[in-house]
Short mmCIF file of C-alpha atoms and ligand atoms in Angstrom, two decimals:
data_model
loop_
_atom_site.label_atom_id
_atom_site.label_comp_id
_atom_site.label_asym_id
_atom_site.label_seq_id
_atom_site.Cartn_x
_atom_site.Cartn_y
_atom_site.Cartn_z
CA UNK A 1 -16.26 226.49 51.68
CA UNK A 2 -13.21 228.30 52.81
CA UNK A 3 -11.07 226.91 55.49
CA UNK A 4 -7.10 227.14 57.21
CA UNK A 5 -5.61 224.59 55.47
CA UNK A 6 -1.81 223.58 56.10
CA UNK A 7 -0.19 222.21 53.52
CA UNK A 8 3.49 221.69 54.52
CA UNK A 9 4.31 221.49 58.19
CA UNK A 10 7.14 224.13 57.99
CA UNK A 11 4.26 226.89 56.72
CA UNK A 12 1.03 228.57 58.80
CA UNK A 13 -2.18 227.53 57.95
CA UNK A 14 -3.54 229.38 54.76
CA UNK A 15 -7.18 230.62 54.43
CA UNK A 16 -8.10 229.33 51.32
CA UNK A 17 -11.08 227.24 49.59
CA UNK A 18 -11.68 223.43 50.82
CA UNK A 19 -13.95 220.65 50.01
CA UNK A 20 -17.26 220.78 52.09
CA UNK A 21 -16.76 217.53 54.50
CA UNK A 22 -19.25 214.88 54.30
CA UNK A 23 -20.65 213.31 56.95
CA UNK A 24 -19.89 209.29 56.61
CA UNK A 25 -23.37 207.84 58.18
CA UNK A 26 -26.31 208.60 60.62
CA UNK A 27 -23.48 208.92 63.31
CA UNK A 28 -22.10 212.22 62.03
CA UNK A 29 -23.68 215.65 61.71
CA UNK A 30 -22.25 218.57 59.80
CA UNK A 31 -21.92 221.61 61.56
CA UNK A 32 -21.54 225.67 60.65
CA UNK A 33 -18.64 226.41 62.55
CA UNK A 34 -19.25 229.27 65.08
CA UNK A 35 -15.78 229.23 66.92
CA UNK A 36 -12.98 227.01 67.00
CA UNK A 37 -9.77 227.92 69.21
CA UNK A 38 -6.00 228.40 68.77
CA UNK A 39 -4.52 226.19 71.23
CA UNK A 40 -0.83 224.90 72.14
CA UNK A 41 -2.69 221.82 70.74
CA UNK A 42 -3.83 223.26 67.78
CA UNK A 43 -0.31 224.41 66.41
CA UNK A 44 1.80 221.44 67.71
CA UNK A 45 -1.04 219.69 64.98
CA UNK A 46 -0.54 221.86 62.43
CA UNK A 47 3.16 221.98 62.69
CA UNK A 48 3.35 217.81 63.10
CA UNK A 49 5.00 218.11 65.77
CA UNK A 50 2.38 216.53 68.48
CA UNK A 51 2.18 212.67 69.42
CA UNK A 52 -0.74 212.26 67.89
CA UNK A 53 0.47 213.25 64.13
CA UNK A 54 -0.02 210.92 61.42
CA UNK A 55 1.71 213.44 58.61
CA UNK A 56 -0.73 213.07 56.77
CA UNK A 57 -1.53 217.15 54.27
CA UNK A 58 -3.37 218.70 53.56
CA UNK A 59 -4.43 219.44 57.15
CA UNK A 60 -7.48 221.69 58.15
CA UNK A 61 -6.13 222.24 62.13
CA UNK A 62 -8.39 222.62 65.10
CA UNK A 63 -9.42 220.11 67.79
CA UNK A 64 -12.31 221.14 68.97
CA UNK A 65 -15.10 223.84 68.68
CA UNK A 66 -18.46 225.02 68.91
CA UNK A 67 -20.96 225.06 66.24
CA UNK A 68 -24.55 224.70 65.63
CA UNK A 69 -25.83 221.55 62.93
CA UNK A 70 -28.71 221.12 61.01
CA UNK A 71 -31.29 220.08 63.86
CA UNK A 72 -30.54 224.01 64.64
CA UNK A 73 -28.81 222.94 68.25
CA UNK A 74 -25.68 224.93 69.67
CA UNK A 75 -23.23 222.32 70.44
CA UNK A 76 -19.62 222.30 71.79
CA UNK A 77 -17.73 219.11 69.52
CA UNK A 78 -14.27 217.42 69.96
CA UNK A 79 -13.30 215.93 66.92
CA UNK A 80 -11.06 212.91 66.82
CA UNK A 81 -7.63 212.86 65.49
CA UNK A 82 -8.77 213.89 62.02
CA UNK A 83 -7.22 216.00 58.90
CA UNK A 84 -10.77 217.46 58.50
CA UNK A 85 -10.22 220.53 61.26
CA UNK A 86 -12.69 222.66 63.25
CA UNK A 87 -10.68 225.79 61.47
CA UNK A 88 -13.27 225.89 58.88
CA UNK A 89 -16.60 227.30 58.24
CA UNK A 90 -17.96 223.79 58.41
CA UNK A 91 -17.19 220.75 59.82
CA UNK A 92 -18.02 216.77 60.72
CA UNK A 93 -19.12 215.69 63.88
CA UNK A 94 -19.87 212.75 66.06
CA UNK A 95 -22.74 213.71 68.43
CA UNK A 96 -21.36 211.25 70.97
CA UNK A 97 -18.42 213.77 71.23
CA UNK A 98 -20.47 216.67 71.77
CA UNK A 99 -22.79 218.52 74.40
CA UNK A 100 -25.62 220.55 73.17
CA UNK A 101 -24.86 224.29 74.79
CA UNK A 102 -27.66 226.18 76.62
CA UNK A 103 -28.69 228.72 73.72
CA UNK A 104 -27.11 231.90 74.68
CA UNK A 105 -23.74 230.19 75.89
CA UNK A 106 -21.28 232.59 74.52
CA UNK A 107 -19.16 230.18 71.26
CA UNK A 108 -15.91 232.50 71.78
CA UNK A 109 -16.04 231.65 75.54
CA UNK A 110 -16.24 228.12 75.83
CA UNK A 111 -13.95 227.63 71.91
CA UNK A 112 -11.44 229.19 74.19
CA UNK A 113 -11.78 227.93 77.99
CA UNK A 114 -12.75 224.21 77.51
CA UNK A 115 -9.93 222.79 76.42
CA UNK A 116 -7.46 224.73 78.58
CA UNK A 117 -10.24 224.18 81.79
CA UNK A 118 -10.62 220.42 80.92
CA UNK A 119 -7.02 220.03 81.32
CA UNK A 120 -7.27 220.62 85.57
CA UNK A 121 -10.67 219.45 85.71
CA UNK A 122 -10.12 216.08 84.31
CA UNK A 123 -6.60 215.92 85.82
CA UNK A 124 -8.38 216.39 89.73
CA UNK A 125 -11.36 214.43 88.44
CA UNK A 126 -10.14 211.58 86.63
CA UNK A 127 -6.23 210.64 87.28
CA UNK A 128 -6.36 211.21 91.36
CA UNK A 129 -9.10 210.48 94.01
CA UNK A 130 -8.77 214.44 94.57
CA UNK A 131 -10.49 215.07 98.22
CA UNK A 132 -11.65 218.77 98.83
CA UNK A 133 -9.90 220.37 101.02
CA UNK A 134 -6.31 219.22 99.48
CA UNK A 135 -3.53 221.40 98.94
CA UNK A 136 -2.85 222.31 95.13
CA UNK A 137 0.19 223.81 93.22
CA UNK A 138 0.11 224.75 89.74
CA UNK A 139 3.50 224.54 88.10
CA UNK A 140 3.06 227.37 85.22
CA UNK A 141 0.52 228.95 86.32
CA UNK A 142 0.46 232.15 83.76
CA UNK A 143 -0.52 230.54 80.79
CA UNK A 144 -4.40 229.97 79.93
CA UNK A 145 -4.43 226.96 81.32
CA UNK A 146 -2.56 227.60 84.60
CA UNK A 147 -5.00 230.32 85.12
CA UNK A 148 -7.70 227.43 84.67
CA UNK A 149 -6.46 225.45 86.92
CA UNK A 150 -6.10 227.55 89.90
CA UNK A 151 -10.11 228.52 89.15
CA UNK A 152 -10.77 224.92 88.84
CA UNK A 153 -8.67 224.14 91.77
CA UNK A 154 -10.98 226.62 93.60
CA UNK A 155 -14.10 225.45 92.19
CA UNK A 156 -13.49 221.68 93.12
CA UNK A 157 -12.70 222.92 96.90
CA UNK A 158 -9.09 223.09 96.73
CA UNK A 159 -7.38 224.35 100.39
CA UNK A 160 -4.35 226.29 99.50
CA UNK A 161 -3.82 226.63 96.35
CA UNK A 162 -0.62 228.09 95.37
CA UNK A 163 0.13 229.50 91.81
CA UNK A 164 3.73 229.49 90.65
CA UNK A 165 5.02 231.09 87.32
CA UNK A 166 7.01 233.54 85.32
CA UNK A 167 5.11 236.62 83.76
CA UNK A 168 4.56 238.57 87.37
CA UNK A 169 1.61 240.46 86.17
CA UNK A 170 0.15 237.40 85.35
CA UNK A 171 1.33 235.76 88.44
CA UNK A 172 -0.22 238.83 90.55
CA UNK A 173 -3.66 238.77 88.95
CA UNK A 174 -4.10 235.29 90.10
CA UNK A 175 -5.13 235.82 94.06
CA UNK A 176 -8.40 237.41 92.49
CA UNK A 177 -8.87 234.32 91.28
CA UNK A 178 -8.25 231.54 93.84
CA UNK A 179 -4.29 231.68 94.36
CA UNK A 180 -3.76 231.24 97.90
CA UNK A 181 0.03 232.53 97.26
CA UNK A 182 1.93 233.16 94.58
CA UNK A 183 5.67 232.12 93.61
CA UNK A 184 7.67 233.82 90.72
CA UNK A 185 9.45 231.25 89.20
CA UNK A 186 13.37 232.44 87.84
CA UNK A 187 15.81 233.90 89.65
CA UNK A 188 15.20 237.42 91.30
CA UNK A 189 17.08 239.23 94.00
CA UNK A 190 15.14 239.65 97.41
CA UNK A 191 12.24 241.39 97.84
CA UNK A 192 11.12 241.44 94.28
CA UNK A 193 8.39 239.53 92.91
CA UNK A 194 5.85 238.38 96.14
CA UNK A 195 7.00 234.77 96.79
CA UNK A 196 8.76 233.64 100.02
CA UNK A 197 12.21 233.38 98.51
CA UNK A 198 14.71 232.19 101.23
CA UNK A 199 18.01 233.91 99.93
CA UNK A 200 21.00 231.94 99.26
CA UNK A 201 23.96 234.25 100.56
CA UNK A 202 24.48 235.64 97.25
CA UNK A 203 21.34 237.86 97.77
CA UNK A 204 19.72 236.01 94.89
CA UNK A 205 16.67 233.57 95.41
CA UNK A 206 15.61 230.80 92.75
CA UNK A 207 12.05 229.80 91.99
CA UNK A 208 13.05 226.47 93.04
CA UNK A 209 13.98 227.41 96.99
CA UNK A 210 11.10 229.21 97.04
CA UNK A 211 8.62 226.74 95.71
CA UNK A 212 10.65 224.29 98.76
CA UNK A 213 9.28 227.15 101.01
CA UNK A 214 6.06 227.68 100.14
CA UNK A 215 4.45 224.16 98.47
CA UNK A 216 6.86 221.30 100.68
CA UNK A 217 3.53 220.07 102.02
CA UNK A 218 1.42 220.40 99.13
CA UNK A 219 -1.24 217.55 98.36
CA UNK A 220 -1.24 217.92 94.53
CA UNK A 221 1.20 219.36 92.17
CA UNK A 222 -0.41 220.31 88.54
CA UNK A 223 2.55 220.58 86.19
CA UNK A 224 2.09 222.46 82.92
CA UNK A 225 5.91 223.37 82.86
CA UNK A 226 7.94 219.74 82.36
CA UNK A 227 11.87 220.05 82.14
CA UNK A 228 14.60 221.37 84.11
CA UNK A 229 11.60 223.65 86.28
CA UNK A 230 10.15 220.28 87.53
CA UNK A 231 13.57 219.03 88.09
CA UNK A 232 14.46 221.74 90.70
CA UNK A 233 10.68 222.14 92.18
CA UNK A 234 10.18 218.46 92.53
CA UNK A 235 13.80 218.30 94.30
CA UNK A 236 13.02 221.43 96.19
CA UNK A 237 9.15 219.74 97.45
CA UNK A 238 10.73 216.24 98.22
CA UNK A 239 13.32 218.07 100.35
CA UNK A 240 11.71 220.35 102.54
CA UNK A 241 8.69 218.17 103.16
CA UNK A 242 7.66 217.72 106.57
CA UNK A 243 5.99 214.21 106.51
CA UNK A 244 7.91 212.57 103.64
CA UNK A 245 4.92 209.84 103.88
CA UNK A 246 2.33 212.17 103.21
CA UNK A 247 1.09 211.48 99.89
CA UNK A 248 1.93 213.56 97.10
CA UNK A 249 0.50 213.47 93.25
CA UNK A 250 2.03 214.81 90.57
CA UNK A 251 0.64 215.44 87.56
CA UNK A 252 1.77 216.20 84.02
CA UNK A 253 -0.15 217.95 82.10
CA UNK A 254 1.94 220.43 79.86
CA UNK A 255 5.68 221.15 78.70
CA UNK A 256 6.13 224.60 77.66
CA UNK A 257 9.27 223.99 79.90
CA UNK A 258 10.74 221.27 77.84
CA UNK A 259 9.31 217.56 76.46
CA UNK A 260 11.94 215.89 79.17
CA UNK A 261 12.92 215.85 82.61
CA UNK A 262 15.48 214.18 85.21
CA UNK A 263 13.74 213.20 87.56
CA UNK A 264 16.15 211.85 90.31
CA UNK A 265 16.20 208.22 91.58
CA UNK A 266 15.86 209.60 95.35
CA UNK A 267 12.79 211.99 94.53
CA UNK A 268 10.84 208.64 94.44
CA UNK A 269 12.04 206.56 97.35
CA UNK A 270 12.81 209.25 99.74
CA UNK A 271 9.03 210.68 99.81
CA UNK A 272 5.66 209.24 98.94
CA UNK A 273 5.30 211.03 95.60
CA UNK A 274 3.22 209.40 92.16
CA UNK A 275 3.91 210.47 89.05
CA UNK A 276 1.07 210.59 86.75
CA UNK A 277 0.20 212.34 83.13
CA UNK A 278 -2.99 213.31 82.27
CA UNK A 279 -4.08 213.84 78.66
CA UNK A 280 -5.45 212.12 75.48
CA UNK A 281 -4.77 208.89 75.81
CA UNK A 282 -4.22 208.32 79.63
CA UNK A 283 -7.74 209.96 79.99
CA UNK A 284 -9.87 207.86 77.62
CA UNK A 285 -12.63 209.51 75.75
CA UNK A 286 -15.30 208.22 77.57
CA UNK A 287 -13.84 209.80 80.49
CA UNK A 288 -13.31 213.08 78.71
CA UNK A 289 -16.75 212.91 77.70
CA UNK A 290 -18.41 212.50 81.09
CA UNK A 291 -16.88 215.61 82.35
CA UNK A 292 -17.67 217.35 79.24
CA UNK A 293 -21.39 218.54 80.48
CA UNK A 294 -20.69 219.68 83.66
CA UNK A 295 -17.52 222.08 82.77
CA UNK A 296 -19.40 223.69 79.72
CA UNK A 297 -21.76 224.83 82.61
CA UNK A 298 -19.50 225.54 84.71
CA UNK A 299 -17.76 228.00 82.01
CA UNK A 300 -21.11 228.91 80.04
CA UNK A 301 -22.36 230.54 83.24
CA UNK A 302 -19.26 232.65 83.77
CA UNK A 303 -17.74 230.46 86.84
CA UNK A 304 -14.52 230.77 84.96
CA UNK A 305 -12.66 233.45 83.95
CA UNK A 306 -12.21 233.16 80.12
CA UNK A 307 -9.54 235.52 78.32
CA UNK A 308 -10.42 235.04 74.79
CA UNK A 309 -9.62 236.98 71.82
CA UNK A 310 -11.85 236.57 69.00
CA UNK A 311 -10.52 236.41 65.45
CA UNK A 312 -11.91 236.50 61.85
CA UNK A 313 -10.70 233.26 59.83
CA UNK A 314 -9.88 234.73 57.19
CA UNK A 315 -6.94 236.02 59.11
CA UNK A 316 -5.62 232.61 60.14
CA UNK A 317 -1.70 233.83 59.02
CA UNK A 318 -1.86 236.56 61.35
CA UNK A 319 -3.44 235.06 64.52
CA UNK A 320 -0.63 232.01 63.80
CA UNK A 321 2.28 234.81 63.90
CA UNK A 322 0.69 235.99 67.44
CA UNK A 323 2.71 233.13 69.16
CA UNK A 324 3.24 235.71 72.02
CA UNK A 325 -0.70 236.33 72.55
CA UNK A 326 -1.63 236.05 76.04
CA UNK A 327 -5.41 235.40 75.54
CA UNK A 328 -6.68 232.61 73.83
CA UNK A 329 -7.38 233.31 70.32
CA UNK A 330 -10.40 231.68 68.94
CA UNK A 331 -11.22 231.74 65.04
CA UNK A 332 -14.48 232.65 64.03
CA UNK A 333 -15.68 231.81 60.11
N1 LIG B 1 -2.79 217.45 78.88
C1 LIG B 1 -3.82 218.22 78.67
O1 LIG B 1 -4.96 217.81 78.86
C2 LIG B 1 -3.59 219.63 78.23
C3 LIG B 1 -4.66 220.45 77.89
C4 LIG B 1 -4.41 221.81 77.58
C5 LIG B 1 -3.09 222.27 77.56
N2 LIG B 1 -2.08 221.40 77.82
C6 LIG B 1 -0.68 221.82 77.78
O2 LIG B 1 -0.46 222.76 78.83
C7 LIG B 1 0.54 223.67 78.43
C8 LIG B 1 0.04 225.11 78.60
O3 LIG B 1 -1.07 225.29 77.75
P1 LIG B 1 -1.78 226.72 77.70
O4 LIG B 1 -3.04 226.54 76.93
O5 LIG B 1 -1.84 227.32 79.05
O6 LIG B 1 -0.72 227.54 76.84
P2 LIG B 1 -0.46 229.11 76.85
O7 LIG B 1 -1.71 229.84 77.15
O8 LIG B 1 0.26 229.39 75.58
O9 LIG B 1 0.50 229.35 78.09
C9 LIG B 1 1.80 228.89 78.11
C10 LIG B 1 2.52 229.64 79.24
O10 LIG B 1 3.69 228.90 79.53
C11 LIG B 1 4.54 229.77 80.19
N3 LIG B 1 5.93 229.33 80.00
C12 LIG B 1 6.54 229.02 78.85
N4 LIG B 1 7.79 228.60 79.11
C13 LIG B 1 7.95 228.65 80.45
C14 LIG B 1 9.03 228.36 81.34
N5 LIG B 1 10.20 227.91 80.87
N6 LIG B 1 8.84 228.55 82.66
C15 LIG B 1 7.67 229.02 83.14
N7 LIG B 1 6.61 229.31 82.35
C16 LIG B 1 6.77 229.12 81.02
C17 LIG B 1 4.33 231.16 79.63
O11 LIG B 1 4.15 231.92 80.78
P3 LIG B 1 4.89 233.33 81.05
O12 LIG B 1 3.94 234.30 80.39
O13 LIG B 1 4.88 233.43 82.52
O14 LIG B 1 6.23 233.31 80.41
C18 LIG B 1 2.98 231.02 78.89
O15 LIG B 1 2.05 231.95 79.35
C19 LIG B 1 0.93 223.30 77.00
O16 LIG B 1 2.04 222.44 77.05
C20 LIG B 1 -0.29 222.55 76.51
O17 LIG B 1 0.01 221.66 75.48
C21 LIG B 1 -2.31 220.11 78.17
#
């Protein structure tokens, strides 16, 4: 079968032939691969880079992915950690890690949204007693999943939910979808951008003082960014809260911003802010699984807006060189 296969970390997948898998026992199924998408995930795999690598090459990349097996059933899979990929025209599965689709779900839609959508929904679901009703900000809120999450804020009955983040056409699409308000994040002179930026005598606003305007009494904070951004908004929140005992959850999720952040002594004594991460490993698979059902629904019958880019896997180089790609891209065999 053909199939992306890395074979040095410093190098792009290559489309090239590959061993058909085989399935170890009754508890695995192989599947024709129908879509498999190219997340932050994905790469930080194939380049070795993510927490989860074991160095082991020759890789076939791709985390998760829909395909259909030999009992004819569509089915969206997550593989576990595994050098035998979902970027290839077949693959092994454990049924136990997969949800049979409703026949007609769309594979490009939910290769693409589930993983970025699972990353809010299990966050609100499974590492805080989210109430409806709550007040939501999503650090880096441009990217696939920040877009998610502001839908998925809105679906799970979010009250404000306020979308902060870089790109502003991005940032200004996201009202349409559930953003409450929006704050550019960077530093902009007034009356640019649409946030509530407070000026600082030099006629220059930072995302930071404007975040401490417009999310201080936030319920929630969903943080894709990570470094020096959550430094400043988490000392901008902290500071201009009004109730300083009001409860406030903050959740890592991403780090396009950087893997580290200072996060000062007096952030976590002076108001009544937790500091939790959400993703593989402090969500446990059983808990990923249990949500699993309900958010391929949710996205299967078009509650979610899904920005995918479908692309031929033959030209795995290519959609690995589109680093800049706003939509997701999802491979198709
Ligand atoms: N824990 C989980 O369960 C989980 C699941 C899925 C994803 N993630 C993580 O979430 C993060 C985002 O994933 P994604 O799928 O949304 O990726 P993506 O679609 O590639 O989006 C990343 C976005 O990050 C923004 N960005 C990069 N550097 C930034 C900075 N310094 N300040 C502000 N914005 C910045 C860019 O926005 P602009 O266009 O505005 O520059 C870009 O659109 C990644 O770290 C990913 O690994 C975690």
């Amino acid at each position: 079968m053909k199939a992306a296969v890395v074979s040095s970390f410093d190098s792009a997948p290559r489309y090239q032939e590959f061993g058909v898998p085989i399935p170890a026992g009754e508890d695995e199924l192989l599947v024709d691969v129908l879509a498999a998408g190219l997340h932050p995930r994905v790469r930080s795999q194939a380049d070795g880079s993510h927490y989860t690598s074991t160095e082991e090459l020759p890789l076939v990349p791709g985390v998760d992915g829909v395909g259909r097996g030999p009992d004819g059933l569509l089915r969206y899979f997550i593989l576990p950690d595994t050098t035998l990929g979902a970027m290839a025209e077949q693959t092994v599965i454990d049924p136990r890690r997969s949800i049979v689709l409703p026949e007609g779900a769309d594979p490009v839609a939910l290769a693409a949204a589930m993983n970025p959508a699972m990353s809010s929904w299990v966050a609100l679901r499974q590492r805080v007693s989210f109430q409806p009703g709550q007040d939501v900000l999503v650090l880096g809120a441009t990217g696939n999943a920040g877009q998610m999450a502001v839908q998925v804020a809105k679906r799970l009955g979010a009250g404000q939910i306020i979308a902060a983040g870089r790109d502003a056409e991005r940032l200004a699409a996201l009202p349409a979808l559930g953003a409450t308000a929006t704050v550019p994040l960077g530093t902009m002179p007034p009356g640019t951008g649409t946030g509530t930026g407070t000026g600082t005598g030099t006629g220059v606003s930072s995302g930071a003082e404007r975040l401490g305007q417009a999310a201080a009494d936030v319920d929630i904070v969903l943080d894709y960014l990570w470094g020096p951004p959550t430094t400043d908004a988490m000392v901008a929140i902290v500071t201009n809260r009004a109730d300083r005992g009001k409860p406030l959850s903050w959740i890592e999720i991403g780090s396009v911003a950087g893997p580290a952040a200072e996060i000062p002594s007096a952030a976590l004594r002076a108001a009544r802010l937790q500091l939790v991460g959400s993703g593989q490993g402090s969500v446990s698979t059983r808990e990923y699984l249990a949500e699993l059902d309900v958010l391929a629904r949710e996205i299967a019958a078009g509650t979610i807006d899904v920005d995918a880019r479908a692309v031929p896997l033959a030209r795995v180089e290519e959609a690995w060189a589109a680093t800049d790609a706003k939509h997701r891209i999802v491979l198709v065999p």
